[in-house]
Amino acid sequence: MQGNITIQSTLSTTGAFNGSGIALASQSFASGGYGSIVMYFQHHTGQIRSTQLSSDGTWHGGDATEIVAVDAKNGTPIAAVAYARNNTAWWHIFYISANNTITEIINSNKTNVWSPGPINDLNLQPMNDPNVGLQACWYGSFYSDVSYNHSPVPGQNNNIASQSDQNIGIHLWYAKNPTTFQSVGWTYGGNEWDLQQTFERYNGHAGVGCYSWGPGSNTYVFFINMENELNILWKDLNITLNSTTRHPIDQWNKANVAIPVYQNSSVGFTNYLYIQNPDLSIGGFNISWAAENTNIIPNQDFIISGDKGLPGTHLSVTALPDTSGGNSLLAFYQTNGTDITEFVRDLDAGQWTSSTVPIPNQ
């Protein structure tokens, strides 16, 4: 997942766009490509392209044969949602087009063709600025068919899905103006997106993150407030429960969490909550997700060692099963403006290692 960036002043002429959006989506389906992911990024030509990390740790793609979109705004944020239903894997990619419109394209393993998605019918106009927060998340704990391998979910085995959760789909948040985010939603199987609500007094130039695919009925969204702190909001979607003052039902509430961040920090979550610190390093926090009792677990935060990120770099993170039977954390961000650098660590502990994702110049 990823948030927003500060567009750099110099356009790159090689590798990735200087200020590239970065989004990750699981590629694993049934017996093919166990543990692999696809990264979507903006090439220095302005095209959105894809490159795939295979289970042996090598990258494939990123060249002119892997073009996903050609109408993206320079420095667009990119969001990706992947899921599998009824033995079909689906990928939804969201970005801001050159005419400043929220744009959705959809692909599946049955068609292998990118087609316009229904969010385009809303003609959503985000803030017309180089720095715009945008994120999309799958919601509902039935994330996928049991044969679909996805990132480890806190408190849940990788391939265990709760079929009791029938309310599933995608939420998307984008910045309407410098201090307001708008949310929209799509229900799986439907043909329309619906406007939901606005979130005010949050930095529209910064990132937005979400966690809504785990077990239970709570969903979470993260914003950067106007004091350069990350806040976590929670909402319990189980309308069969009785609402109380401490635990309201079906409304957003702010948890008692405030993490100091760089003013236009990107935000990412997979197992750990990642932000850009005020000194431009990338940090991670282990969160206990418990609605009104949500809190940071003490003494389990970390800073990614190695090069710091560019100011406001896009950030995308995931966790993948590895060949040893464990899991690894992966984080991706820009450190020099033409790169996308991959940082890897064991899920539980250990040192971070880094390498540059190969991006063809042509």
PDB file of C-alpha atoms in Angstrom, residues 104-275:
ATOM      1  CA  GLU A 104      -9.523   2.912 -12.491  1.00  0.00           C
ATOM      2  CA  ILE A 105      -8.365   0.094 -14.767  1.00  0.00           C
ATOM      3  CA  ILE A 106      -9.100  -3.600 -14.158  1.00  0.00           C
ATOM      4  CA  ASN A 107      -7.465  -6.847 -15.292  1.00  0.00           C
ATOM      5  CA  SER A 108      -7.913 -10.546 -14.511  1.00  0.00           C
ATOM      6  CA  ASN A 109      -6.055 -13.785 -15.121  1.00  0.00           C
ATOM      7  CA  LYS A 110      -8.867 -14.777 -17.493  1.00  0.00           C
ATOM      8  CA  THR A 111      -8.607 -11.755 -19.814  1.00  0.00           C
ATOM      9  CA  ASN A 112      -5.048 -10.384 -19.373  1.00  0.00           C
ATOM     10  CA  VAL A 113      -6.382  -7.084 -20.759  1.00  0.00           C
ATOM     11  CA  TRP A 114      -6.583  -3.782 -18.896  1.00  0.00           C
ATOM     12  CA  SER A 115     -10.066  -2.259 -19.170  1.00  0.00           C
ATOM     13  CA  PRO A 116     -11.647   0.934 -17.740  1.00  0.00           C
ATOM     14  CA  GLY A 117     -13.305   0.507 -14.352  1.00  0.00           C
ATOM     15  CA  PRO A 118     -16.629   1.879 -13.100  1.00  0.00           C
ATOM     16  CA  ILE A 119     -15.117   4.552 -10.831  1.00  0.00           C
ATOM     17  CA  ASN A 120     -14.409   6.502 -14.029  1.00  0.00           C
ATOM     18  CA  ASP A 121     -18.146   7.167 -14.375  1.00  0.00           C
ATOM     19  CA  LEU A 122     -18.074   9.399 -11.279  1.00  0.00           C
ATOM     20  CA  ASN A 123     -15.562  11.809 -12.872  1.00  0.00           C
ATOM     21  CA  LEU A 124     -13.951  12.373  -9.478  1.00  0.00           C
ATOM     22  CA  GLN A 125     -11.703  15.444  -9.437  1.00  0.00           C
ATOM     23  CA  PRO A 126      -9.011  15.403  -6.752  1.00  0.00           C
ATOM     24  CA  MET A 127      -7.119  18.456  -5.590  1.00  0.00           C
ATOM     25  CA  ASN A 128      -5.235  19.836  -8.605  1.00  0.00           C
ATOM     26  CA  ASP A 129      -1.785  19.803  -7.063  1.00  0.00           C
ATOM     27  CA  PRO A 130       1.455  17.848  -7.531  1.00  0.00           C
ATOM     28  CA  ASN A 131       1.017  16.304  -4.062  1.00  0.00           C
ATOM     29  CA  VAL A 132      -2.276  14.452  -3.598  1.00  0.00           C
ATOM     30  CA  GLY A 133      -3.146  11.668  -1.159  1.00  0.00           C
ATOM     31  CA  LEU A 134      -4.791   8.581  -2.686  1.00  0.00           C
ATOM     32  CA  GLN A 135      -5.291   5.017  -1.444  1.00  0.00           C
ATOM     33  CA  ALA A 136      -7.574   2.041  -2.015  1.00  0.00           C
ATOM     34  CA  CYS A 137      -8.152  -1.040   0.150  1.00  0.00           C
ATOM     35  CA  TRP A 138     -10.052  -4.276  -0.088  1.00  0.00           C
ATOM     36  CA  TYR A 139     -12.549  -4.604   2.753  1.00  0.00           C
ATOM     37  CA  GLY A 140     -14.000  -7.748   4.286  1.00  0.00           C
ATOM     38  CA  SER A 141     -12.084 -10.674   5.735  1.00  0.00           C
ATOM     39  CA  PHE A 142     -12.965 -12.973   2.817  1.00  0.00           C
ATOM     40  CA  TYR A 143      -9.939 -11.655   0.953  1.00  0.00           C
ATOM     41  CA  SER A 144      -9.658 -14.469  -1.547  1.00  0.00           C
ATOM     42  CA  ASP A 145     -10.175 -18.057  -2.511  1.00  0.00           C
ATOM     43  CA  VAL A 146      -8.165 -20.390  -0.281  1.00  0.00           C
ATOM     44  CA  SER A 147      -5.815 -21.202  -3.176  1.00  0.00           C
ATOM     45  CA  TYR A 148      -4.779 -17.550  -3.459  1.00  0.00           C
ATOM     46  CA  ASN A 149      -1.549 -16.738  -1.588  1.00  0.00           C
ATOM     47  CA  HIS A 150      -1.490 -13.201  -0.220  1.00  0.00           C
ATOM     48  CA  SER A 151       0.503 -11.232   2.316  1.00  0.00           C
ATOM     49  CA  PRO A 152       0.329 -12.516   5.916  1.00  0.00           C
ATOM     50  CA  VAL A 153      -2.630 -11.024   7.761  1.00  0.00           C
ATOM     51  CA  PRO A 154      -2.209 -10.193  11.482  1.00  0.00           C
ATOM     52  CA  GLY A 155      -3.981 -12.849  13.549  1.00  0.00           C
ATOM     53  CA  GLN A 156      -4.853 -14.979  10.534  1.00  0.00           C
ATOM     54  CA  ASN A 157      -3.151 -17.754   8.584  1.00  0.00           C
ATOM     55  CA  ASN A 158      -2.226 -16.807   5.016  1.00  0.00           C
ATOM     56  CA  ASN A 159      -4.783 -18.933   3.228  1.00  0.00           C
ATOM     57  CA  ILE A 160      -7.612 -18.991   5.757  1.00  0.00           C
ATOM     58  CA  ALA A 161     -10.545 -16.866   4.644  1.00  0.00           C
ATOM     59  CA  SER A 162     -13.816 -16.304   6.463  1.00  0.00           C
ATOM     60  CA  GLN A 163     -16.667 -17.006   4.123  1.00  0.00           C
ATOM     61  CA  SER A 164     -19.091 -15.598   6.700  1.00  0.00           C
ATOM     62  CA  ASP A 165     -18.113 -12.083   5.645  1.00  0.00           C
ATOM     63  CA  GLN A 166     -20.397 -11.338   2.726  1.00  0.00           C
ATOM     64  CA  ASN A 167     -19.982  -7.539   2.658  1.00  0.00           C
ATOM     65  CA  ILE A 168     -16.843  -7.214   0.568  1.00  0.00           C
ATOM     66  CA  GLY A 169     -15.452  -4.735  -1.924  1.00  0.00           C
ATOM     67  CA  ILE A 170     -13.089  -1.756  -2.180  1.00  0.00           C
ATOM     68  CA  HIS A 171     -12.845   1.559  -0.329  1.00  0.00           C
ATOM     69  CA  LEU A 172     -10.920   4.456  -1.889  1.00  0.00           C
ATOM     70  CA  TRP A 173      -9.825   7.739  -0.306  1.00  0.00           C
ATOM     71  CA  TYR A 174      -8.511  10.801  -2.148  1.00  0.00           C
ATOM     72  CA  ALA A 175      -7.746  14.429  -1.254  1.00  0.00           C
ATOM     73  CA  LYS A 176     -10.377  16.913  -2.485  1.00  0.00           C
ATOM     74  CA  ASN A 177      -8.454  19.919  -1.208  1.00  0.00           C
ATOM     75  CA  PRO A 178      -5.490  20.631   1.108  1.00  0.00           C
ATOM     76  CA  THR A 179      -7.458  19.713   4.260  1.00  0.00           C
ATOM     77  CA  THR A 180     -10.211  17.298   3.132  1.00  0.00           C
ATOM     78  CA  PHE A 181     -10.372  13.669   1.987  1.00  0.00           C
ATOM     79  CA  GLN A 182     -13.345  12.066   0.216  1.00  0.00           C
ATOM     80  CA  SER A 183     -14.133   8.344   0.465  1.00  0.00           C
ATOM     81  CA  VAL A 184     -15.972   6.246  -2.108  1.00  0.00           C
ATOM     82  CA  GLY A 185     -16.888   2.575  -2.099  1.00  0.00           C
ATOM     83  CA  TRP A 186     -17.564  -0.332  -4.432  1.00  0.00           C
ATOM     84  CA  THR A 187     -19.299  -3.583  -3.453  1.00  0.00           C
ATOM     85  CA  TYR A 188     -18.036  -6.771  -5.078  1.00  0.00           C
ATOM     86  CA  GLY A 189     -20.312  -7.776  -7.964  1.00  0.00           C
ATOM     87  CA  GLY A 190     -21.663  -4.259  -8.443  1.00  0.00           C
ATOM     88  CA  ASN A 191     -21.251  -1.898 -11.371  1.00  0.00           C
ATOM     89  CA  GLU A 192     -21.138   1.416  -9.505  1.00  0.00           C
ATOM     90  CA  TRP A 193     -19.057   3.291  -6.967  1.00  0.00           C
ATOM     91  CA  ASP A 194     -20.867   5.313  -4.294  1.00  0.00           C
ATOM     92  CA  LEU A 195     -19.805   8.524  -2.592  1.00  0.00           C
ATOM     93  CA  GLN A 196     -19.463   7.898   1.142  1.00  0.00           C
ATOM     94  CA  GLN A 197     -18.204  10.711   3.350  1.00  0.00           C
ATOM     95  CA  THR A 198     -15.580  13.391   3.819  1.00  0.00           C
ATOM     96  CA  PHE A 199     -12.776  13.557   6.395  1.00  0.00           C
ATOM     97  CA  GLU A 200     -11.761  17.090   7.308  1.00  0.00           C
ATOM     98  CA  ARG A 201      -8.706  18.686   8.954  1.00  0.00           C
ATOM     99  CA  TYR A 202      -6.237  16.198   7.507  1.00  0.00           C
ATOM    100  CA  ASN A 203      -3.285  16.997   5.236  1.00  0.00           C
ATOM    101  CA  GLY A 204      -4.376  16.369   1.648  1.00  0.00           C
ATOM    102  CA  HIS A 205      -0.769  16.692   0.465  1.00  0.00           C
ATOM    103  CA  ALA A 206       0.256  13.719   2.618  1.00  0.00           C
ATOM    104  CA  GLY A 207      -0.499  10.038   2.316  1.00  0.00           C
ATOM    105  CA  VAL A 208      -3.497   8.039   3.452  1.00  0.00           C
ATOM    106  CA  GLY A 209      -3.454   4.372   4.458  1.00  0.00           C
ATOM    107  CA  CYS A 210      -5.953   1.710   5.418  1.00  0.00           C
ATOM    108  CA  TYR A 211      -6.411  -1.707   7.000  1.00  0.00           C
ATOM    109  CA  SER A 212      -9.759  -3.344   6.310  1.00  0.00           C
ATOM    110  CA  TRP A 213      -9.081  -6.912   5.166  1.00  0.00           C
ATOM    111  CA  GLY A 214      -8.436  -8.695   8.456  1.00  0.00           C
ATOM    112  CA  PRO A 215     -10.813 -10.793  10.581  1.00  0.00           C
ATOM    113  CA  GLY A 216     -13.626  -9.114  12.476  1.00  0.00           C
ATOM    114  CA  SER A 217     -15.914  -6.201  11.687  1.00  0.00           C
ATOM    115  CA  ASN A 218     -13.552  -3.270  12.369  1.00  0.00           C
ATOM    116  CA  THR A 219     -11.984  -1.226   9.601  1.00  0.00           C
ATOM    117  CA  TYR A 220      -9.230   1.389   9.910  1.00  0.00           C
ATOM    118  CA  VAL A 221      -7.953   4.396   7.977  1.00  0.00           C
ATOM    119  CA  PHE A 222      -4.846   6.514   8.703  1.00  0.00           C
ATOM    120  CA  PHE A 223      -4.382  10.215   7.930  1.00  0.00           C
ATOM    121  CA  ILE A 224      -1.733  12.848   8.649  1.00  0.00           C
ATOM    122  CA  ASN A 225      -3.231  15.690  10.669  1.00  0.00           C
ATOM    123  CA  MET A 226      -2.376  19.379  10.327  1.00  0.00           C
ATOM    124  CA  GLU A 227       0.152  19.060  13.185  1.00  0.00           C
ATOM    125  CA  ASN A 228       2.223  16.488  11.227  1.00  0.00           C
ATOM    126  CA  GLU A 229       1.034  13.501  13.240  1.00  0.00           C
ATOM    127  CA  LEU A 230      -0.405  10.238  11.988  1.00  0.00           C
ATOM    128  CA  ASN A 231      -3.881   9.506  13.366  1.00  0.00           C
ATOM    129  CA  ILE A 232      -5.751   6.196  13.202  1.00  0.00           C
ATOM    130  CA  LEU A 233      -9.535   6.185  12.761  1.00  0.00           C
ATOM    131  CA  TRP A 234     -11.644   3.068  13.313  1.00  0.00           C
ATOM    132  CA  LYS A 235     -15.179   2.015  12.440  1.00  0.00           C
ATOM    133  CA  ASP A 236     -17.160  -1.066  13.499  1.00  0.00           C
ATOM    134  CA  LEU A 237     -19.341  -2.206  10.598  1.00  0.00           C
ATOM    135  CA  ASN A 238     -21.346  -4.788  12.575  1.00  0.00           C
ATOM    136  CA  ILE A 239     -24.732  -3.067  12.738  1.00  0.00           C
ATOM    137  CA  THR A 240     -26.219  -5.997  14.710  1.00  0.00           C
ATOM    138  CA  LEU A 241     -24.304  -4.789  17.785  1.00  0.00           C
ATOM    139  CA  ASN A 242     -25.626  -2.186  20.208  1.00  0.00           C
ATOM    140  CA  SER A 243     -23.886   1.163  19.961  1.00  0.00           C
ATOM    141  CA  THR A 244     -22.368   2.624  23.127  1.00  0.00           C
ATOM    142  CA  THR A 245     -20.680   5.917  23.943  1.00  0.00           C
ATOM    143  CA  ARG A 246     -17.315   4.173  24.139  1.00  0.00           C
ATOM    144  CA  HIS A 247     -17.895   1.928  21.126  1.00  0.00           C
ATOM    145  CA  PRO A 248     -20.210   3.559  18.562  1.00  0.00           C
ATOM    146  CA  ILE A 249     -21.350   1.408  15.652  1.00  0.00           C
ATOM    147  CA  ASP A 250     -21.079   2.350  11.982  1.00  0.00           C
ATOM    148  CA  GLN A 251     -19.304   5.669  12.515  1.00  0.00           C
ATOM    149  CA  TRP A 252     -15.675   6.782  12.396  1.00  0.00           C
ATOM    150  CA  ASN A 253     -13.853   7.348  15.668  1.00  0.00           C
ATOM    151  CA  LYS A 254     -10.284   8.464  16.391  1.00  0.00           C
ATOM    152  CA  ALA A 255      -8.031   6.104  18.330  1.00  0.00           C
ATOM    153  CA  ASN A 256      -5.571   7.445  20.892  1.00  0.00           C
ATOM    154  CA  VAL A 257      -2.575   7.243  18.546  1.00  0.00           C
ATOM    155  CA  ALA A 258      -0.429  10.168  17.345  1.00  0.00           C
ATOM    156  CA  ILE A 259       2.874   9.427  15.577  1.00  0.00           C
ATOM    157  CA  PRO A 260       5.112  12.391  14.599  1.00  0.00           C
ATOM    158  CA  VAL A 261       5.913  12.270  10.867  1.00  0.00           C
ATOM    159  CA  TYR A 262       7.423  14.241   8.011  1.00  0.00           C
ATOM    160  CA  GLN A 263       4.755  16.736   6.923  1.00  0.00           C
ATOM    161  CA  ASN A 264       3.968  15.036   3.593  1.00  0.00           C
ATOM    162  CA  SER A 265       4.730  11.522   4.790  1.00  0.00           C
ATOM    163  CA  SER A 266       3.513   8.570   2.829  1.00  0.00           C
ATOM    164  CA  VAL A 267       1.741   5.827   4.798  1.00  0.00           C
ATOM    165  CA  GLY A 268       1.819   2.062   4.339  1.00  0.00           C
ATOM    166  CA  PHE A 269       0.545  -0.959   6.238  1.00  0.00           C
ATOM    167  CA  THR A 270       1.179  -4.672   6.062  1.00  0.00           C
ATOM    168  CA  ASN A 271       1.746  -6.239   9.494  1.00  0.00           C
ATOM    169  CA  TYR A 272       3.541  -3.044  10.537  1.00  0.00           C
ATOM    170  CA  LEU A 273       2.434   0.568  10.055  1.00  0.00           C
ATOM    171  CA  TYR A 274       5.102   2.490   8.090  1.00  0.00           C
ATOM    172  CA  ILE A 275       5.640   6.265   7.923  1.00  0.00           C
TER     173      ILE A 275
END
